[in-house]
PDB file of C-alpha atoms in Angstrom:
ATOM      1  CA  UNK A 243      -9.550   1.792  28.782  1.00 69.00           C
ATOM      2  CA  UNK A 244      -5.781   1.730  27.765  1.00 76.00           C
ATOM      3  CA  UNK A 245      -4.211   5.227  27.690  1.00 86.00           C
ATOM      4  CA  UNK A 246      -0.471   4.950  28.557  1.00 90.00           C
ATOM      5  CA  UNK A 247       0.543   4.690  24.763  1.00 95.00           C
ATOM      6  CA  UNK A 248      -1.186   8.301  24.103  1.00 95.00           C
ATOM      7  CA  UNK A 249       1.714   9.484  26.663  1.00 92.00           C
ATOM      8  CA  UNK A 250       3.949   7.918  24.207  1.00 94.00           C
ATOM      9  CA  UNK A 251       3.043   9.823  20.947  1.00 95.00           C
ATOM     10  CA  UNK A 252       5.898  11.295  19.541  1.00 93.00           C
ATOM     11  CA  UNK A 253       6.467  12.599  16.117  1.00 92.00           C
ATOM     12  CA  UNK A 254       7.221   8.879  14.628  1.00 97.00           C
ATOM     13  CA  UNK A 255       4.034   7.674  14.680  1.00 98.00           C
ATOM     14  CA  UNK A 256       1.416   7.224  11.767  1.00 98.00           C
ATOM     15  CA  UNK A 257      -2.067   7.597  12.376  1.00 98.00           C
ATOM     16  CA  UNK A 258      -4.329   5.324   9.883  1.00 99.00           C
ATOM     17  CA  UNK A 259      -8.523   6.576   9.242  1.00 98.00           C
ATOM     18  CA  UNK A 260     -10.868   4.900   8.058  1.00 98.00           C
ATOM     19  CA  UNK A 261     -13.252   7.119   6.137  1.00 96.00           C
ATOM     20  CA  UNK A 262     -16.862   6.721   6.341  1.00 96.00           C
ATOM     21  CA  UNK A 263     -18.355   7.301   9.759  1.00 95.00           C
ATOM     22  CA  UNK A 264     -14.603   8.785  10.785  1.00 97.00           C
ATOM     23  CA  UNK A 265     -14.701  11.989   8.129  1.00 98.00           C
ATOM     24  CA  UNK A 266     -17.847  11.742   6.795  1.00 97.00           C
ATOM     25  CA  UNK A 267     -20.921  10.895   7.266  1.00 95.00           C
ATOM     26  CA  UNK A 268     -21.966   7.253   6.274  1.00 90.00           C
ATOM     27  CA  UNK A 269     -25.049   5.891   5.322  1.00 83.00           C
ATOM     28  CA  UNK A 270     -26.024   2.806   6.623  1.00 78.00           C
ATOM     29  CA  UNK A 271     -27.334   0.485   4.142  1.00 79.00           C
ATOM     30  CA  UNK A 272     -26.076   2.809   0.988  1.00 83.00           C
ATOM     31  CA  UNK A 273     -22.544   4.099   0.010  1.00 89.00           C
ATOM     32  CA  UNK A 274     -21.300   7.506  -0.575  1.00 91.00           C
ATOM     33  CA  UNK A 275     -20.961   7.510  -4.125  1.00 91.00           C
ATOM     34  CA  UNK A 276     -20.056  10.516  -5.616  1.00 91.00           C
ATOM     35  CA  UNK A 277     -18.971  13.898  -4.107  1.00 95.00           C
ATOM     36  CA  UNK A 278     -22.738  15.325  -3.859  1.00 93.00           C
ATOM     37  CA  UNK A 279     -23.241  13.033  -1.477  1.00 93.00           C
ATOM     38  CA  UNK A 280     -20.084  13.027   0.680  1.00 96.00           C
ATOM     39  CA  UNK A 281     -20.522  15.403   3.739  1.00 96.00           C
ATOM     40  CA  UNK A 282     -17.490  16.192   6.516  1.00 97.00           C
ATOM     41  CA  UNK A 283     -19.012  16.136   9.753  1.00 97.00           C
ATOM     42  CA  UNK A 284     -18.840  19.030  11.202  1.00 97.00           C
ATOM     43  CA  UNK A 285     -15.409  18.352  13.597  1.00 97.00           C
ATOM     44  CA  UNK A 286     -13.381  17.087  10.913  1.00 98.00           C
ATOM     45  CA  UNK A 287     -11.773  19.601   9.103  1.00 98.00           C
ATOM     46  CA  UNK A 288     -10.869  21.086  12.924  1.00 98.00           C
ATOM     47  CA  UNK A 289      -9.666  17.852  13.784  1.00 98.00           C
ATOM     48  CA  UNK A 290      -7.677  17.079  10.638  1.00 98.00           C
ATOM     49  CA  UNK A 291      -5.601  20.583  11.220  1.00 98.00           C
ATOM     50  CA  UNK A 292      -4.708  19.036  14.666  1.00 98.00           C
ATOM     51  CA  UNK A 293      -3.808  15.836  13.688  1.00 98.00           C
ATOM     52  CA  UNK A 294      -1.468  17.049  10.956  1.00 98.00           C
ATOM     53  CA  UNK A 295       0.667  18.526  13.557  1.00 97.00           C
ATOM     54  CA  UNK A 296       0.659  15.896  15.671  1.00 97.00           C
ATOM     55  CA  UNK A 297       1.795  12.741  13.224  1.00 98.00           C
ATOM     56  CA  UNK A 298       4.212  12.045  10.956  1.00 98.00           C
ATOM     57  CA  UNK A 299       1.804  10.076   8.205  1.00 98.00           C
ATOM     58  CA  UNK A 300      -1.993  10.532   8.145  1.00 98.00           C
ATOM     59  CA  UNK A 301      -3.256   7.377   5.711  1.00 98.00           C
ATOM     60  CA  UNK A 302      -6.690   6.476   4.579  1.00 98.00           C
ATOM     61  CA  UNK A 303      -7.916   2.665   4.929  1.00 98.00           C
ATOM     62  CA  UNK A 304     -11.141   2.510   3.632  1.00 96.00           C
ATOM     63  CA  UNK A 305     -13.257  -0.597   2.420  1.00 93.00           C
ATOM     64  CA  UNK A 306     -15.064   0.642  -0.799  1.00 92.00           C
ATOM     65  CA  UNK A 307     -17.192  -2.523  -1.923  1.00 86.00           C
ATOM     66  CA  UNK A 308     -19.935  -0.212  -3.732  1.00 82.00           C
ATOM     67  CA  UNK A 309     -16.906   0.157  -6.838  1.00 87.00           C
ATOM     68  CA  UNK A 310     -16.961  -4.231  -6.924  1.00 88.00           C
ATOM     69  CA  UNK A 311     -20.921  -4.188  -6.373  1.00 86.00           C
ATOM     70  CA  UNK A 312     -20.989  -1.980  -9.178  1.00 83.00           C
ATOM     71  CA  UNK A 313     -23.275   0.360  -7.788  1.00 87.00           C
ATOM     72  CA  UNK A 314     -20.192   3.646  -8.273  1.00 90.00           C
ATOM     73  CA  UNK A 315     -17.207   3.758 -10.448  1.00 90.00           C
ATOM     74  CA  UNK A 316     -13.711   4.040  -9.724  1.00 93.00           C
ATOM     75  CA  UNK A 317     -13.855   7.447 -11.707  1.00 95.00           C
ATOM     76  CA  UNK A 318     -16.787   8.579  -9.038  1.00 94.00           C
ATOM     77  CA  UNK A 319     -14.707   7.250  -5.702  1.00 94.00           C
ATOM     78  CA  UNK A 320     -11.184   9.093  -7.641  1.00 95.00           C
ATOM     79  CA  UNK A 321     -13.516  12.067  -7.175  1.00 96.00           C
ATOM     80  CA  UNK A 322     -14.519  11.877  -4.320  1.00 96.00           C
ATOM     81  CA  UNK A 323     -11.307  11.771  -2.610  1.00 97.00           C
ATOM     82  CA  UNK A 324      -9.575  14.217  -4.882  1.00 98.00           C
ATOM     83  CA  UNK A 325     -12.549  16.991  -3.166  1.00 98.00           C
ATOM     84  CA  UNK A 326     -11.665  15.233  -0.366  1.00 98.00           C
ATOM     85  CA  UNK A 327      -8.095  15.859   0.434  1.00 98.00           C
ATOM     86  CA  UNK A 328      -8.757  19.160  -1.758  1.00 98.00           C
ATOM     87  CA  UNK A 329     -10.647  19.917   1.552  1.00 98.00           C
ATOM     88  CA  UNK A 330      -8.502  18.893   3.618  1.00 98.00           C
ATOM     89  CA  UNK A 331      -5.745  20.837   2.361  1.00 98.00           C
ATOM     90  CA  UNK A 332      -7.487  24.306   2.075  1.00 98.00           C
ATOM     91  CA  UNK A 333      -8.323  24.050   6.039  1.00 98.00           C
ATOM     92  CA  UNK A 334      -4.789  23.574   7.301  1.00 98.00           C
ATOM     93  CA  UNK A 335      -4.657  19.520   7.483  1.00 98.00           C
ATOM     94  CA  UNK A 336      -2.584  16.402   5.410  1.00 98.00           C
ATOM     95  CA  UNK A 337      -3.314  12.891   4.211  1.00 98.00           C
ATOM     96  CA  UNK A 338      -0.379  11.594   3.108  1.00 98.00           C
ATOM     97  CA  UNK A 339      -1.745   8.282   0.953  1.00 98.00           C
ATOM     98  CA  UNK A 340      -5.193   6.956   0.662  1.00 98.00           C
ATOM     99  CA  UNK A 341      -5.296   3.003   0.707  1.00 98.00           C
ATOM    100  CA  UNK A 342      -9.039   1.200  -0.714  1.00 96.00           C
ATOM    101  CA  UNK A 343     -10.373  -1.876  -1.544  1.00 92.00           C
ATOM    102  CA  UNK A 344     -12.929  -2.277  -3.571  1.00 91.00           C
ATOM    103  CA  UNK A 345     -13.228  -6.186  -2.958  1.00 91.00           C
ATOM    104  CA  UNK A 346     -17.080  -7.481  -1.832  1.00 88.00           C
ATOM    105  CA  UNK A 347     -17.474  -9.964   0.483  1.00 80.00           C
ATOM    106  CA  UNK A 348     -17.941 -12.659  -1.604  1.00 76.00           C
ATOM    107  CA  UNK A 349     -14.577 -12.343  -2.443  1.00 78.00           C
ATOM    108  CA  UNK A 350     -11.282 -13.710  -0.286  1.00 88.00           C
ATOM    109  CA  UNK A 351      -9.817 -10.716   0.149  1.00 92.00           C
ATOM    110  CA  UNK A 352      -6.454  -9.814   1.337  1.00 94.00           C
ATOM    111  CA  UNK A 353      -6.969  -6.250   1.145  1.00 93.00           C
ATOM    112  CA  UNK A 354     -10.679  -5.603   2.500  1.00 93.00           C
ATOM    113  CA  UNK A 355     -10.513  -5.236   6.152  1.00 96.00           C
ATOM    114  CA  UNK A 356     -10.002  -6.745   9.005  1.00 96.00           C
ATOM    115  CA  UNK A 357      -7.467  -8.551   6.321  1.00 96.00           C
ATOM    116  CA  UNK A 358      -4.118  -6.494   6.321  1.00 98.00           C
ATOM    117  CA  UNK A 359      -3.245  -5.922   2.484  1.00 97.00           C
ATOM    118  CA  UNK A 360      -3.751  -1.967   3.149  1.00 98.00           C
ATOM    119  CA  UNK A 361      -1.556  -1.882   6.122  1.00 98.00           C
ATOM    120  CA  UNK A 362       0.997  -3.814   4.472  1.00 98.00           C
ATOM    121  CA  UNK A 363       1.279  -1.705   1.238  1.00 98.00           C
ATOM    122  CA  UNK A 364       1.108   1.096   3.490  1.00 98.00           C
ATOM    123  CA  UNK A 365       4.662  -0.153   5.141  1.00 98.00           C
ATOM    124  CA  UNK A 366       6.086  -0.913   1.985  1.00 98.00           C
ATOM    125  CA  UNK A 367       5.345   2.361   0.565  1.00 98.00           C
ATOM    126  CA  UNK A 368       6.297   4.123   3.977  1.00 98.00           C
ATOM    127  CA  UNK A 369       9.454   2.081   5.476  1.00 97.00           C
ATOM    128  CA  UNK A 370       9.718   3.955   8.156  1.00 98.00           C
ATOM    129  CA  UNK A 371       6.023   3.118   9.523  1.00 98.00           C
ATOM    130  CA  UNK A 372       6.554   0.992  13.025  1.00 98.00           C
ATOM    131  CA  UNK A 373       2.610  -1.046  13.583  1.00 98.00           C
ATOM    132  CA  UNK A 374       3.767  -0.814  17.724  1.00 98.00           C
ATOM    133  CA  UNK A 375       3.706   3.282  17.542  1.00 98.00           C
ATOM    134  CA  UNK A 376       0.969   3.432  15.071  1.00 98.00           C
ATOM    135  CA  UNK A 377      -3.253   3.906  15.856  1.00 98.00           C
ATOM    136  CA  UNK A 378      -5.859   2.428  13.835  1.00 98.00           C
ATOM    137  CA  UNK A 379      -9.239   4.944  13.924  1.00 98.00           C
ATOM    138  CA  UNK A 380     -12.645   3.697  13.026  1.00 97.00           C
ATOM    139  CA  UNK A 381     -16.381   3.252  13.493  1.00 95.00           C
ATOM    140  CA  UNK A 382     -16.579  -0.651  12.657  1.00 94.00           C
ATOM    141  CA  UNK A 383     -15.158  -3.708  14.575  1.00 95.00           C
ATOM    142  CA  UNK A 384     -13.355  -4.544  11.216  1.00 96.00           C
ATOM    143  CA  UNK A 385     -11.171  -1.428  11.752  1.00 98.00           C
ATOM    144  CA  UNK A 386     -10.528  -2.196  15.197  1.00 97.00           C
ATOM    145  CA  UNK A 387      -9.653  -5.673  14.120  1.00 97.00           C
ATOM    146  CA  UNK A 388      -7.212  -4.863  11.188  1.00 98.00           C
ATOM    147  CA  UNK A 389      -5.717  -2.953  13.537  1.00 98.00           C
ATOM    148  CA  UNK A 390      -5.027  -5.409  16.164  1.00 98.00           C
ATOM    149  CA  UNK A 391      -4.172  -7.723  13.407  1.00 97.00           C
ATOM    150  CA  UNK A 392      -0.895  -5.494  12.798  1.00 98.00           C
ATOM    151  CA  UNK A 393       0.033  -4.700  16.166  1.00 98.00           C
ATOM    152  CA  UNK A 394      -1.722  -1.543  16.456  1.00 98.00           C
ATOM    153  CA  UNK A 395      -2.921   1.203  18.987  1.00 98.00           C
ATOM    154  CA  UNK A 396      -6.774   1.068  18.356  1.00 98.00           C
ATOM    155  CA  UNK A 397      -9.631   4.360  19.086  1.00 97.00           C
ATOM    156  CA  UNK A 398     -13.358   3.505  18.210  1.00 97.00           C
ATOM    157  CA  UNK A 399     -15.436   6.180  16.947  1.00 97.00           C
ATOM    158  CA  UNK A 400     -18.744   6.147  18.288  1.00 93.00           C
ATOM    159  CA  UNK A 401     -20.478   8.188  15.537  1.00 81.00           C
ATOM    160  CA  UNK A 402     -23.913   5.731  16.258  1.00 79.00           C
ATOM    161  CA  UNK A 403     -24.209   5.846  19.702  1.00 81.00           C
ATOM    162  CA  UNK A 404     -23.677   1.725  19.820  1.00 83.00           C
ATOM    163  CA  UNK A 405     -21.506   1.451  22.690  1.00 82.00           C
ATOM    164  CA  UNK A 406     -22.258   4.191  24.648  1.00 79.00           C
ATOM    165  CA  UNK A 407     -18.123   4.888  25.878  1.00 78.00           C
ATOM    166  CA  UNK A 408     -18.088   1.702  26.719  1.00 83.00           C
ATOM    167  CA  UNK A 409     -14.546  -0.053  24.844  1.00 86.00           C
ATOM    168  CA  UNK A 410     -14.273  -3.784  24.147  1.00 87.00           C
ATOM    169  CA  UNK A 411     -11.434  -6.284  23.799  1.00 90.00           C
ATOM    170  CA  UNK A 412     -11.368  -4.967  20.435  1.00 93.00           C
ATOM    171  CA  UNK A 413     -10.757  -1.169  21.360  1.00 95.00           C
ATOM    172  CA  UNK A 414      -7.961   0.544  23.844  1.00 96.00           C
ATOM    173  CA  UNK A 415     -10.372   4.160  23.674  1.00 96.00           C
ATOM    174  CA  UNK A 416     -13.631   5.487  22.189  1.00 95.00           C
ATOM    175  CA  UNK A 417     -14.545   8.613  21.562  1.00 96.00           C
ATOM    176  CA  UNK A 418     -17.839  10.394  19.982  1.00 95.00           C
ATOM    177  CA  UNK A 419     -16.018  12.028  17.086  1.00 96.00           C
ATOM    178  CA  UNK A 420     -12.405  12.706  15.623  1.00 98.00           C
ATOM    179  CA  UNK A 421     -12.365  16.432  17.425  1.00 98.00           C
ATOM    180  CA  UNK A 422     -12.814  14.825  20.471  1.00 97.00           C
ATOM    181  CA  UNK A 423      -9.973  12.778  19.825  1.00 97.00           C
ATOM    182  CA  UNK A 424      -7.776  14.929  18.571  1.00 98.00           C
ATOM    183  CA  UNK A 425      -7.963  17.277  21.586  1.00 97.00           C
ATOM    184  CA  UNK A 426      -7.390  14.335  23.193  1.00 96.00           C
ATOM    185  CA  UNK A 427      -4.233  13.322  21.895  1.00 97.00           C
ATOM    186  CA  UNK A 428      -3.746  17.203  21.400  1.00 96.00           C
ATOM    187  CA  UNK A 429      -3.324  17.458  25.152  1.00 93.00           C
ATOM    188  CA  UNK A 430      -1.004  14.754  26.340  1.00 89.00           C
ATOM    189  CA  UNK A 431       1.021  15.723  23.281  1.00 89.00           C
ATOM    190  CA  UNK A 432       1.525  19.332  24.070  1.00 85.00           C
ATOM    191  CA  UNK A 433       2.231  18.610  27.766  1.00 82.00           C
ATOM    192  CA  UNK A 434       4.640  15.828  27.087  1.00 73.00           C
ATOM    193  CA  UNK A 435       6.700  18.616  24.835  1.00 63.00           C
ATOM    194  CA  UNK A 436       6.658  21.122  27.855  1.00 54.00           C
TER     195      UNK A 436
END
């Protein structure tokens, strides 16, 4: 496992999430879609508070196919995140832009991960966003590999148990949940202050 670029975290760097199986709960074969059916795990909201004062940009990359399957509307994902930052707000934590495609597979997509389009907006929107002192956070190898693809930091969430701590090529940490992260990162941060 690769930790020497946690010692490194300063208050430059941007911290990109993906969504489901990072915030939320997914559901594996299904989509969250609408807010009745989008549920925080537990850790989150904790988490998000620490983040917030860790980073200087928080940014959502989230694949979002069931909009281009058809199977939820762009009103119902608008919703969604609208409750969600909403949320995330009201308990003490920041996302500073939320970055989707709604592209399905079938199509050859520049902006569904592992392809870059997100990150890429998400420099040109934020100049001052360096890839080398940014992390990419996820619970899919497509995460791990859009963030690789931009020169990124990248920390696996393990919400399924599938790789039992155990990081690949792919991933420089892993860790069960975003709390456990965030204390993580939480720690080396404060001491590096002191």
């Amino acid at each position: 496992m690769n930790t020497d670029f946690i010692k490194k975290i300063d208050g430059d760097w941007t911290l990109f999430l993906d969504r489901d199986g990072v915030l939320n709960y997914d559901t594996p074969g299904d989509y969250v879609r609408n807010w009745s059916k989008f549920n925080f795990f537990d850790t989150t909201l904790s988490a998000m508070e620490k983040l917030a004062n860790i980073f200087n940009l928080i940014l959502i990359v989230t694949n979002q196919r069931g909009v281009g399957l058809g199977l939820m509307t762009q009103q119902n994902l608008d919703e969604i995140h609208q409750n969600m930052l909403a949320e995330i707000i009201a308990n003490n934590g920041r996302i500073d832009k939320i970055y989707y495609s709604t592209d399905t597979d079938k199509i050859n997509s520049t902006h569904r991960k592992p392809a870059t389009g997100m990150g890429l907006q998400a420099k040109q929107d934020f100049n001052e966003i360096d890839f080398s002192c940014s992390i990419m956070v996820g619970n899919n190898i497509s995460d791990m590999q859009f963030g690789r693809n931009l020169g990124m930091y990248t920390i696996f969430i393990d919400d399924r148990k599938e790789y039992n701590n155990q990081t690949t090529d792919e991933m420089d940490l892993i860790f069960n949940n975003l709390l456990e992260m965030a204390d993580f990162i939480e720690h080396h941060f404060n001491n590096a202050a002191i």
